[in-house]
PDB file of C-alpha atoms in Angstrom:
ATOM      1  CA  UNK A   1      16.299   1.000   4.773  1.00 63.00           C
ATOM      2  CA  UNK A   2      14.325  -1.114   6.881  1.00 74.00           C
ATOM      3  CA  UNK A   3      13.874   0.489  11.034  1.00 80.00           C
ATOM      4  CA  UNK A   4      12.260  -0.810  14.212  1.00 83.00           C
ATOM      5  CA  UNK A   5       9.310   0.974  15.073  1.00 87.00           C
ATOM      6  CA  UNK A   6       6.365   0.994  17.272  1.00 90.00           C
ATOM      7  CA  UNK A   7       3.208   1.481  15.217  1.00 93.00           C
ATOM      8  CA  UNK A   8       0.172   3.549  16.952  1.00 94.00           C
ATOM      9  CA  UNK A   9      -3.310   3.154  14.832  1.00 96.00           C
ATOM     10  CA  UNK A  10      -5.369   6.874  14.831  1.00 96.00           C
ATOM     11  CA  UNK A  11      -8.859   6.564  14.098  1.00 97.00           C
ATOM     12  CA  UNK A  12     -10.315   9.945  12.483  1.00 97.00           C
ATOM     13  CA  UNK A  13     -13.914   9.844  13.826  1.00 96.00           C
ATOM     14  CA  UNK A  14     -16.655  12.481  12.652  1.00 96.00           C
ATOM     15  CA  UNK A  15     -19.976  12.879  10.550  1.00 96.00           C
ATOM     16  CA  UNK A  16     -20.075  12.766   6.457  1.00 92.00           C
ATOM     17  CA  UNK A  17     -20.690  16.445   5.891  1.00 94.00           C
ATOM     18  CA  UNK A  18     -16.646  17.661   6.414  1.00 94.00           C
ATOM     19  CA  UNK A  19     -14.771  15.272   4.064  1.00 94.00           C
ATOM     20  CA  UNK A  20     -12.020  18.300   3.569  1.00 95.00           C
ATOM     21  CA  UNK A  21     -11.218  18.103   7.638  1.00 96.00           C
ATOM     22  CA  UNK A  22     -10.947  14.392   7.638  1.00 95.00           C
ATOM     23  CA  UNK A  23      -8.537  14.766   4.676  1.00 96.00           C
ATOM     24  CA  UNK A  24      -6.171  16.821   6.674  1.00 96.00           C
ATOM     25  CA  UNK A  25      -6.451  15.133   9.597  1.00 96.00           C
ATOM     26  CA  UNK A  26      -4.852  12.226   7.619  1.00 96.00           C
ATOM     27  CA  UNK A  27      -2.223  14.672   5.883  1.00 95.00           C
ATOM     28  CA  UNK A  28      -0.906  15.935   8.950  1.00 95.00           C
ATOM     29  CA  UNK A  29      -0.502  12.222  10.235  1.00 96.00           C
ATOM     30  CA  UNK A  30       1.470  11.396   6.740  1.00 95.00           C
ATOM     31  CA  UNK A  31       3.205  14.276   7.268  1.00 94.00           C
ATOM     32  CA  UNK A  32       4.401  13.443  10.628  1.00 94.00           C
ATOM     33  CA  UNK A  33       5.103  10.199   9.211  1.00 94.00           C
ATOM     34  CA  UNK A  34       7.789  11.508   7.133  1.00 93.00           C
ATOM     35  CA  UNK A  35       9.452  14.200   8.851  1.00 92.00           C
ATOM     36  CA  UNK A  36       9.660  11.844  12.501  1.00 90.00           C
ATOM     37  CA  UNK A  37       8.995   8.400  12.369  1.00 90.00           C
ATOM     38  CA  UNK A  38      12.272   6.980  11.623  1.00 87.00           C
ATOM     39  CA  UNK A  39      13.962   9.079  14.189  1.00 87.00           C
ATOM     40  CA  UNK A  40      11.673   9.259  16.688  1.00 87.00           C
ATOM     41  CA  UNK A  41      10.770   5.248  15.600  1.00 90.00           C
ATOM     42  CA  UNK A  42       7.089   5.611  15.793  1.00 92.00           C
ATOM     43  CA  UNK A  43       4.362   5.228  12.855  1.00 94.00           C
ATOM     44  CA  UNK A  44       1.149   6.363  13.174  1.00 95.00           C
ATOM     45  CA  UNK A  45      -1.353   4.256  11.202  1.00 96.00           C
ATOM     46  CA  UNK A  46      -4.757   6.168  10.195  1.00 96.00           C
ATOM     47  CA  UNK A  47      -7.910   4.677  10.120  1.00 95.00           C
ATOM     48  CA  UNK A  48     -10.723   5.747   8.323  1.00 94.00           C
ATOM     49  CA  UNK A  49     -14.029   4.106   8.487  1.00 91.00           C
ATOM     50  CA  UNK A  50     -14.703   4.617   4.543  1.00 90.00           C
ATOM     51  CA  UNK A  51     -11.173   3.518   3.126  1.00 90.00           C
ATOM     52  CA  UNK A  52     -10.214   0.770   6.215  1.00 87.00           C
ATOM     53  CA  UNK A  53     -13.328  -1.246   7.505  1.00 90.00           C
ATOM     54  CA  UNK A  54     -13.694  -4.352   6.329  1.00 91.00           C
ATOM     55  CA  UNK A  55     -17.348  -5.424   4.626  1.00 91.00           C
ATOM     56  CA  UNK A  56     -18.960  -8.335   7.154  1.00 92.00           C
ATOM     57  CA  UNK A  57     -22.524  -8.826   7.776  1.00 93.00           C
ATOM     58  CA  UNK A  58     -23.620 -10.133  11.240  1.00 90.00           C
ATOM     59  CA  UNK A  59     -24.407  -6.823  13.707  1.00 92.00           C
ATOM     60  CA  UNK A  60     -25.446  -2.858  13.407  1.00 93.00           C
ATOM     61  CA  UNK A  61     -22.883  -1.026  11.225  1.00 91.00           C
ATOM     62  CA  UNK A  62     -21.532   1.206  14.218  1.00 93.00           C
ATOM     63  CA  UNK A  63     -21.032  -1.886  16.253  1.00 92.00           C
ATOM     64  CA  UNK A  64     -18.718  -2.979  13.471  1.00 93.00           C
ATOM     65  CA  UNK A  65     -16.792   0.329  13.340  1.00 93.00           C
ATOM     66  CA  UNK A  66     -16.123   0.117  16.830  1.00 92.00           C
ATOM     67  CA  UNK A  67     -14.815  -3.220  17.048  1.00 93.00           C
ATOM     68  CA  UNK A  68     -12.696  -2.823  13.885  1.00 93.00           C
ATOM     69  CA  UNK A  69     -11.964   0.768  14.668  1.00 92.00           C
ATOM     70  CA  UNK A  70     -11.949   2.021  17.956  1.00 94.00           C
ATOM     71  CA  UNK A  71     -11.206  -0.718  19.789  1.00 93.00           C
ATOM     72  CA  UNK A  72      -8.226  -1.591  18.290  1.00 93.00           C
ATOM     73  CA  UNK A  73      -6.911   2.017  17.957  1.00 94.00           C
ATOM     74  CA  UNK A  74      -4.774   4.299  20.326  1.00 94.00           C
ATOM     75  CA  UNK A  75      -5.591   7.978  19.496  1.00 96.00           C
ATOM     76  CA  UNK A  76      -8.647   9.269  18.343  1.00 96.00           C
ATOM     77  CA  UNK A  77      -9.271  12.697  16.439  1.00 97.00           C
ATOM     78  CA  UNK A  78     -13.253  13.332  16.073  1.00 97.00           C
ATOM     79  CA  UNK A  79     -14.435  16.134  14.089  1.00 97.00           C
ATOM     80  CA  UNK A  80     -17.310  18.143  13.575  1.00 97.00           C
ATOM     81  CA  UNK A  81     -19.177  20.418  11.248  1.00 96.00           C
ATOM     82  CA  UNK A  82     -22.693  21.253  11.328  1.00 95.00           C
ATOM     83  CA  UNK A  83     -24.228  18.041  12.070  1.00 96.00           C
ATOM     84  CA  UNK A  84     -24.388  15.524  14.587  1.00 96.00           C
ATOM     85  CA  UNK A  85     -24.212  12.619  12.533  1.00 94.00           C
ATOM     86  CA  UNK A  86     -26.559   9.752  12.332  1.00 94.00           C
ATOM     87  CA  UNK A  87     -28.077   8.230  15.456  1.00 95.00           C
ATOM     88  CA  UNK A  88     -27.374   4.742  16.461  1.00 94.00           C
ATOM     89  CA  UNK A  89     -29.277   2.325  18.812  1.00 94.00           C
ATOM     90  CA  UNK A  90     -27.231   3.260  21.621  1.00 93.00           C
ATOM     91  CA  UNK A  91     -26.146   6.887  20.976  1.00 94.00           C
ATOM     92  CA  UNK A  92     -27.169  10.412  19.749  1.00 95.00           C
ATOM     93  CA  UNK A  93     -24.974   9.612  16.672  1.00 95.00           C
ATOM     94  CA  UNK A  94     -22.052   7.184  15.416  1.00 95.00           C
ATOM     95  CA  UNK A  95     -19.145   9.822  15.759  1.00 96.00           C
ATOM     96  CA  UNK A  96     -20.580  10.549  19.613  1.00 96.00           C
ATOM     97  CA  UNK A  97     -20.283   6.509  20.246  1.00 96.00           C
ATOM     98  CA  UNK A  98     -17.290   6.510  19.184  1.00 96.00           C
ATOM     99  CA  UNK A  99     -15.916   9.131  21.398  1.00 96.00           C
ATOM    100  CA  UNK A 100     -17.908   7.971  24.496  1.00 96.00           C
ATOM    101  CA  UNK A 101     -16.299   4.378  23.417  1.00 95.00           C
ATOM    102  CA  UNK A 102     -12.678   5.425  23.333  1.00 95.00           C
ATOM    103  CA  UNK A 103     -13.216   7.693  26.384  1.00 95.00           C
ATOM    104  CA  UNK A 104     -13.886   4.436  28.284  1.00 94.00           C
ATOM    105  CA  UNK A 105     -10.949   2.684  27.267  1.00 92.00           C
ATOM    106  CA  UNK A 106      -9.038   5.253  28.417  1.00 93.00           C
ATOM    107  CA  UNK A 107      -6.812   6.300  24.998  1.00 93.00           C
ATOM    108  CA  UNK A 108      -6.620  10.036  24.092  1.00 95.00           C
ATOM    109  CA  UNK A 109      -9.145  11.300  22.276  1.00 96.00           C
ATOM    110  CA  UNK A 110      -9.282  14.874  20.694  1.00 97.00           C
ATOM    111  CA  UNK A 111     -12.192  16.833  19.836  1.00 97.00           C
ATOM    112  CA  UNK A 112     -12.874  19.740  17.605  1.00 98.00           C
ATOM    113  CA  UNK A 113     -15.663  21.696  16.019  1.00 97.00           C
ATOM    114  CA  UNK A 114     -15.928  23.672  12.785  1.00 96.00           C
ATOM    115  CA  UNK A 115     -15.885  27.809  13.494  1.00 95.00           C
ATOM    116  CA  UNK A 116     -15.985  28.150   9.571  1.00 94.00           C
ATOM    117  CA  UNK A 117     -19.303  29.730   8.064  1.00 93.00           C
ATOM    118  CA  UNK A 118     -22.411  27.109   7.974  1.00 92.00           C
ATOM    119  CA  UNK A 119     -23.904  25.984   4.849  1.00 91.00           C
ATOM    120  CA  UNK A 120     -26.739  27.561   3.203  1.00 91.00           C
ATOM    121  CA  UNK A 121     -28.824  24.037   3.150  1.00 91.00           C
ATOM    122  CA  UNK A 122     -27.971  23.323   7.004  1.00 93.00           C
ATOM    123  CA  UNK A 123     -29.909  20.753   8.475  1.00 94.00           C
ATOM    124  CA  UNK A 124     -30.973  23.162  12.048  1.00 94.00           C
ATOM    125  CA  UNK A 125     -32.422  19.946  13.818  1.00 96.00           C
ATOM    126  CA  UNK A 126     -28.969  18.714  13.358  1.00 96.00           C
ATOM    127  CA  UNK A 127     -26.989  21.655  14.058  1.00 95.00           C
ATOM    128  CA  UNK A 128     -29.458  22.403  17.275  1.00 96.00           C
ATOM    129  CA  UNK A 129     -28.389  18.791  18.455  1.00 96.00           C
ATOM    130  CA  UNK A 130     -24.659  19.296  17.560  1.00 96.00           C
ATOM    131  CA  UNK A 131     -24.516  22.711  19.990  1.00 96.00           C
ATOM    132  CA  UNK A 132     -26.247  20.550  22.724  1.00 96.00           C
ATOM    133  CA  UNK A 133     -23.635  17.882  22.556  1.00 96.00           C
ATOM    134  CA  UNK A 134     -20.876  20.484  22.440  1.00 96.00           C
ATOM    135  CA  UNK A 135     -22.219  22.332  25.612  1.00 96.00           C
ATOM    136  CA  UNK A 136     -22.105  18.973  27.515  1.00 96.00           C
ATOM    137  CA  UNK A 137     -19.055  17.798  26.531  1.00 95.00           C
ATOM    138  CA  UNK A 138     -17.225  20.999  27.100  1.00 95.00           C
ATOM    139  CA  UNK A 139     -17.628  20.400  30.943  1.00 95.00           C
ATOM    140  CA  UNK A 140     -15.609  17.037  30.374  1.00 94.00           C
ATOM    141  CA  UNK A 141     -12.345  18.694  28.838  1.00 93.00           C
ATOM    142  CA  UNK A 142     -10.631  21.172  26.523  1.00 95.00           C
ATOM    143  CA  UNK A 143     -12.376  21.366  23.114  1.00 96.00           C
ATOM    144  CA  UNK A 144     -10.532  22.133  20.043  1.00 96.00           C
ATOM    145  CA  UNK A 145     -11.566  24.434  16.973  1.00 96.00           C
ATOM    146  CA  UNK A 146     -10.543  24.616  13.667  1.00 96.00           C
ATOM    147  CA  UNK A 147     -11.359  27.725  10.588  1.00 95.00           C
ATOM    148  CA  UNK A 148      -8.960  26.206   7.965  1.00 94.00           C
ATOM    149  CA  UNK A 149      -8.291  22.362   6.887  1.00 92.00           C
ATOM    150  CA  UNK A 150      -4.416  24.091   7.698  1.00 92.00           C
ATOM    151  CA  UNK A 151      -5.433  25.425  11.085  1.00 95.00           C
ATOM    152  CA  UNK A 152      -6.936  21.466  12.050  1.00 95.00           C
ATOM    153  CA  UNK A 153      -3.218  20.030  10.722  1.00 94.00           C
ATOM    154  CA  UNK A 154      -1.293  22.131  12.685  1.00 94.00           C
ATOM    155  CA  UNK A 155      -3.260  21.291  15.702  1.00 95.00           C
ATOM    156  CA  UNK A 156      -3.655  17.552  14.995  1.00 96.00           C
ATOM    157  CA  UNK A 157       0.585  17.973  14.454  1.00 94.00           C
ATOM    158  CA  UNK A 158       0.651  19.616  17.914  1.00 94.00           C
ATOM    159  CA  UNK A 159      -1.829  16.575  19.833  1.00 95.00           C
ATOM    160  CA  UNK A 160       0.610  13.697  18.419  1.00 95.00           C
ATOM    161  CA  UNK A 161       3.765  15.289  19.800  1.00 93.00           C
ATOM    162  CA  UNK A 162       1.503  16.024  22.933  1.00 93.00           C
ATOM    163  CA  UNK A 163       0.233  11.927  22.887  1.00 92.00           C
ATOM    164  CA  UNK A 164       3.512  10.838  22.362  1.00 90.00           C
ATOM    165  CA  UNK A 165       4.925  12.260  25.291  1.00 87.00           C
ATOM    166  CA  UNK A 166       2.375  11.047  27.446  1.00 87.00           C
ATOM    167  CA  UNK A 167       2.865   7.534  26.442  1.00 81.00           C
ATOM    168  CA  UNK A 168       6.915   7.484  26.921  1.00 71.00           C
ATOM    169  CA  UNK A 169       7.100   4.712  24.678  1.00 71.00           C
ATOM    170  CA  UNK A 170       9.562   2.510  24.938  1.00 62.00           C
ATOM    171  CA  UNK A 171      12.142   2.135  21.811  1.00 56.00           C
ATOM    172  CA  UNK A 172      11.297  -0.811  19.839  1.00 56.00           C
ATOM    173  CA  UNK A 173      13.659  -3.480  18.544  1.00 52.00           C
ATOM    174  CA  UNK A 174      13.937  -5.130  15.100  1.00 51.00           C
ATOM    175  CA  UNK A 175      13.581  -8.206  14.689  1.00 52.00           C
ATOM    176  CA  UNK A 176      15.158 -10.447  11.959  1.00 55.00           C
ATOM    177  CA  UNK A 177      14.883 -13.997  11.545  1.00 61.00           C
ATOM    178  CA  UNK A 178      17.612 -16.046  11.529  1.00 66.00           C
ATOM    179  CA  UNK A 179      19.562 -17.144   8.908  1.00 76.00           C
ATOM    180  CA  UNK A 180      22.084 -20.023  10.027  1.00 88.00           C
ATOM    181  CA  UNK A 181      24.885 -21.183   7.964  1.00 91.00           C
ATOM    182  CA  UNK A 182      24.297 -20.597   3.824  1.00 90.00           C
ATOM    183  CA  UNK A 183      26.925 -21.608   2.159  1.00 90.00           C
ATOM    184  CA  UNK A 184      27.900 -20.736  -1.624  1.00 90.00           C
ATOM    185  CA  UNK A 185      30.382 -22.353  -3.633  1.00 87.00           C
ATOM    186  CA  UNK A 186      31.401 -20.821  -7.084  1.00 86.00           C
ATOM    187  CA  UNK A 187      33.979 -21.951  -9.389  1.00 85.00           C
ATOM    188  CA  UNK A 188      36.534 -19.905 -10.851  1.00 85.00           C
ATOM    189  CA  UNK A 189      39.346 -20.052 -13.059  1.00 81.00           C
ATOM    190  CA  UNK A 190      42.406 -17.870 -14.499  1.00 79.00           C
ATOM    191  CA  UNK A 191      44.891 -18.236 -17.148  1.00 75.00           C
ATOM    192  CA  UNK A 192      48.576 -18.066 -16.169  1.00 70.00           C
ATOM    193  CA  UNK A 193      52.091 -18.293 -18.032  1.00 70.00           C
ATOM    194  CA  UNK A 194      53.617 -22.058 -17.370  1.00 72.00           C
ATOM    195  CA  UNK A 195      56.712 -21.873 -18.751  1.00 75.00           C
ATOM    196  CA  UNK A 196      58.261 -20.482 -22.185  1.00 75.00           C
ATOM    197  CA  UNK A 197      59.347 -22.810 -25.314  1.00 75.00           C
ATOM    198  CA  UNK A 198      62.894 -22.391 -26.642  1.00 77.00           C
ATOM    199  CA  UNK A 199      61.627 -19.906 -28.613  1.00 76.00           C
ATOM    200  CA  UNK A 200      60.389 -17.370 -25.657  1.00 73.00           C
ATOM    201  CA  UNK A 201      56.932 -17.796 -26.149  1.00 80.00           C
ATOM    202  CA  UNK A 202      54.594 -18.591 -23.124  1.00 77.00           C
ATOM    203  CA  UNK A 203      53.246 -21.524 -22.664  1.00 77.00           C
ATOM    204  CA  UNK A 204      50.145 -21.379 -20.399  1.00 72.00           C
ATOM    205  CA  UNK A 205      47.745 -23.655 -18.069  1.00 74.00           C
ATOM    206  CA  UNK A 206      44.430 -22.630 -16.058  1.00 77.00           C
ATOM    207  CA  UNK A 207      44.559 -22.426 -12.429  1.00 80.00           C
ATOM    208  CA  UNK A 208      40.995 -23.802 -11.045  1.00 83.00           C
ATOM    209  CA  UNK A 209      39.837 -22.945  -7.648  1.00 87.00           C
ATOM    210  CA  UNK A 210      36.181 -22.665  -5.935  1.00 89.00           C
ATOM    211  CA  UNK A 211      35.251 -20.054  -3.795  1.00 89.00           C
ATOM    212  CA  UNK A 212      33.208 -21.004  -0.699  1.00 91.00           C
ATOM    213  CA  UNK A 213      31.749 -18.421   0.804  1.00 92.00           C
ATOM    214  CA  UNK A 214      28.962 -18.061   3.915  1.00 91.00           C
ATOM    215  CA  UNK A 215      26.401 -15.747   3.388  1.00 88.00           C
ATOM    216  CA  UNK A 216      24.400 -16.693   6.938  1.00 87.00           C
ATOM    217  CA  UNK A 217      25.007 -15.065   9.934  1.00 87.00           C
ATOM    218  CA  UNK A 218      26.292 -17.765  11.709  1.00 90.00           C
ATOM    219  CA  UNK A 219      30.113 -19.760  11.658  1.00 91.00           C
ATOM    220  CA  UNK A 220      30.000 -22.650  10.072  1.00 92.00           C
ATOM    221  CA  UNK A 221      32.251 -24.968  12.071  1.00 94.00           C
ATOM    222  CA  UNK A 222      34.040 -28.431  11.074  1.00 93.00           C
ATOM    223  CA  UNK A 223      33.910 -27.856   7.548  1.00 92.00           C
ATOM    224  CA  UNK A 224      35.220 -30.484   5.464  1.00 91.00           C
ATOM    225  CA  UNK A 225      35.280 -30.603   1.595  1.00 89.00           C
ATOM    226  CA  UNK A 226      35.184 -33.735  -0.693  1.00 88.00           C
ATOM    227  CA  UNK A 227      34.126 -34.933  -4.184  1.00 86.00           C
ATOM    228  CA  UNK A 228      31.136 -37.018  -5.055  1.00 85.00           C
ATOM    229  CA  UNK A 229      31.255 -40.230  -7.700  1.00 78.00           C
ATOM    230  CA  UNK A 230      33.681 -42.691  -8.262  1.00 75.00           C
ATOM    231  CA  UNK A 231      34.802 -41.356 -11.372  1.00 78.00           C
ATOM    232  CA  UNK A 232      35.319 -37.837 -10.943  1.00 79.00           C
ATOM    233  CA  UNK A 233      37.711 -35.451 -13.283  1.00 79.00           C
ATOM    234  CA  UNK A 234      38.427 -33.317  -9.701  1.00 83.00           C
ATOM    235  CA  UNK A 235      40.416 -33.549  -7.357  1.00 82.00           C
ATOM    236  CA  UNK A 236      41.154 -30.914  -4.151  1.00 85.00           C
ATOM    237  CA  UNK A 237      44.568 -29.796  -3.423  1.00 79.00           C
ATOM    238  CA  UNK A 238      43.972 -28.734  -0.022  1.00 74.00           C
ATOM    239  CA  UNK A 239      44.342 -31.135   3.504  1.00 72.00           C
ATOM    240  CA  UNK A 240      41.662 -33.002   4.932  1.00 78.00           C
ATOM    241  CA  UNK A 241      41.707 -31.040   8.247  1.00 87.00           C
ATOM    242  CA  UNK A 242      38.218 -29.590   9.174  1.00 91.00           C
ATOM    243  CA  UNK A 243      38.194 -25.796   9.436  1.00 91.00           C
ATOM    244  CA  UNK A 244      35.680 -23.014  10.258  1.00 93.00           C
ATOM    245  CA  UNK A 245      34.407 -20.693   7.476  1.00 92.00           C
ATOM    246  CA  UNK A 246      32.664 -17.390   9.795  1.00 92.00           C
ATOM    247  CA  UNK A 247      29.882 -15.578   8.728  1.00 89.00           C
ATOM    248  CA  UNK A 248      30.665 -13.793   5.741  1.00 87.00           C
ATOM    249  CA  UNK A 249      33.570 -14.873   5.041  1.00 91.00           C
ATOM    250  CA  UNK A 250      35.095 -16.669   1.605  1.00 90.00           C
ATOM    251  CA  UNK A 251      37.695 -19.640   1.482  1.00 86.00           C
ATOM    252  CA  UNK A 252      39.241 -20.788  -1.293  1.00 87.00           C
ATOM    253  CA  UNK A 253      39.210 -24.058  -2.407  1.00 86.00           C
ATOM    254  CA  UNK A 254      42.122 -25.118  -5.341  1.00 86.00           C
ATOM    255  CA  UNK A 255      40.964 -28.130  -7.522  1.00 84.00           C
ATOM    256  CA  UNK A 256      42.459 -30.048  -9.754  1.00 82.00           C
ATOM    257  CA  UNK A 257      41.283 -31.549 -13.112  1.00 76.00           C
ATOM    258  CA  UNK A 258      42.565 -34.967 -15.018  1.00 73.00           C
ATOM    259  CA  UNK A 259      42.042 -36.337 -17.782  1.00 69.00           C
ATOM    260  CA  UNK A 260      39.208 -39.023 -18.036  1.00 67.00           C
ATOM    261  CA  UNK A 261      36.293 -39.265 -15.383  1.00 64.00           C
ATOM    262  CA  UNK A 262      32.982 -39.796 -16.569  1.00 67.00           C
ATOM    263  CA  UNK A 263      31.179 -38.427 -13.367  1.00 73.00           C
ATOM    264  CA  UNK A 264      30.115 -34.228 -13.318  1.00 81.00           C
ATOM    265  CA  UNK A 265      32.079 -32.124 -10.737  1.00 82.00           C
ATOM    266  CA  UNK A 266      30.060 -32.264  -7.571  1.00 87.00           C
ATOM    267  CA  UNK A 267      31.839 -30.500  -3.714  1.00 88.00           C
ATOM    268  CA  UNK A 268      30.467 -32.136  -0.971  1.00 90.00           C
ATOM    269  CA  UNK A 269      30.580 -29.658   1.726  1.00 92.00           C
ATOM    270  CA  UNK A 270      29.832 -31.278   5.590  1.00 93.00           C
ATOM    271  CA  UNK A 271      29.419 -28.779   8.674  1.00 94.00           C
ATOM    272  CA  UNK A 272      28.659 -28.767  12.363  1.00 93.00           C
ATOM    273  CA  UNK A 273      25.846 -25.841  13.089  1.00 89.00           C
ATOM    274  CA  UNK A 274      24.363 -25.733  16.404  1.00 87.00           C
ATOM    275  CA  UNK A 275      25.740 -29.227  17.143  1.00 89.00           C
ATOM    276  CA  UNK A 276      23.944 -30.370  14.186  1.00 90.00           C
ATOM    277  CA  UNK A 277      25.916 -32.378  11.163  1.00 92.00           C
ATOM    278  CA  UNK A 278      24.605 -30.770   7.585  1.00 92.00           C
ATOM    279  CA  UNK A 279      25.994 -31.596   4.187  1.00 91.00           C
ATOM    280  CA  UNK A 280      24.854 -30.334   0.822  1.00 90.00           C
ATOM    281  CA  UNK A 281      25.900 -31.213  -2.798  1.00 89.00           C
ATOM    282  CA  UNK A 282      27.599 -28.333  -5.046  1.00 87.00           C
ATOM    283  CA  UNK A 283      27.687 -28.707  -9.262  1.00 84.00           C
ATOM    284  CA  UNK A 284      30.570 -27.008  -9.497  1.00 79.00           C
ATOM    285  CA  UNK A 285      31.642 -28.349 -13.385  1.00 69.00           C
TER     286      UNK A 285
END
């Protein structure tokens, strides 16, 4: 079933060497997801660079990831291992643009750095640049740290509820598009005893009737029934008067049939919505 919700995009920022963390970053969003977003009407929408950028030529990679990423998202988990990441032409590396680009526009951002054991092949020129990043920003804020892809999704878990709070959303409303007046009209029929012969048995006739029905969400007001063609088989037992079929309701329509009549069965149904005469055409034979 279909809910109102107000949808908050979380970028997952970090370097290519810890895959596995950026993988339960995502998990723990998904899992969120499912156990809160319908009551708490809120969906968080991860973005990853490798699985939600779009492929465009025209400036520097990063400056494409931030425009596409960052800027239009409202959280931002950034991860580390044992590198820095790659540098760009206006930062140490990607993942630190990023960050210092989301800092800026003010939206949460949470940080945290790998305590599980470093690689054999470890790249020190990057790891010596990744503990001199770490050192500076850890005068700008609480850092987070993580042993166990299950130790980051419990903590990413724990900065959403945290976020959330902070921005005291306000509940969003659905919106569904108007319908107006639909009408139906179905034809129906049913066999019934007439009378009895002089020997007891029944003698039977079909009752005919159409069932108008509006399936809009609006009343359909002034209604008025009629049949098209000069030579029409069908004719409408009930009066002339204009009436008002409501949204969802059904009115029954009796019709007659007589012999002869070369013309097919058509209803004309007229109605005043919103001021505005309508009319449509029914087959109904």
């Amino acid at each position: 079933m279909s809910f109102g919700a107000t949808v908050l995009r979380v970028m997952i920022a970090s370097p290519s060497d810890i895959p596995d963390a950026r993988d339960a970053v995502e998990a723990s969003i998904n899992g969120w997801n499912n156990a809160n977003a319908k009551n708490k009407q809120i969906v968080l929408l991860p973005w990853r660079w490798e699985s939600s950028s779009v492929p465009v030529l025209g400036d520097h990679p990063q400056s494409l990831i931030n425009s596409q990423g960052v800027d239009e998202s409202d959280i931002v988990f950034a991860l580390f291992g044992s590198r820095l990441g790659s540098p760009t032409p206006d930062a140490v590396s990607g993942t630190v643009e990023e960050i210092e680009r989301a800092v800026s526009s003010g939206m949460p951002v949470h940080l945290y750095f790998s305590t599980a054991s470093l690689p054999n092949d470890v790249d020190t020129r990057q790891l010596d640049g990744l503990r001199e990043f770490r050192a500076e920003v850890s005068q700008r804020g609480l850092l987070g740290e993580f042993a166990t892809a299950a130790q980051l999704g419990h903590e990413v878990w724990k900065a959403i509820e945290f976020d959330i709070a902070q921005l005291d959303l306000e509940a969003p409303t659905l919106i569904s598009s108007k319908r107006g007046v639909q009408l139906t009209a179905q034809p129906q029929q049913e066999r019934e005893v007439k009378s009895f012969d002089n020997k007891g048995k029944p003698r039977y006739s079909n009752r005919h009737w159409i069932e108008i029905t509006n399936t809009g969400d609006e009343d359909a007001h002034e209604v008025t029934f009629e049949t098209v063609g000069d030579n029409s088989s069908m004719m409408l037992g009930n009066d002339s008067t204009p009436t008002v079929i409501h949204a969802g309701q059904t009115r029954r329509l009796t019709v007659m049939h007589h012999m002869g009549g070369g013309d097919p069965d058509v209803l004309r149904i007229r109605w005043n919505e919103d001021g505005e005469l309508k009319e449509r055409d029914f087959h109904v034979g």
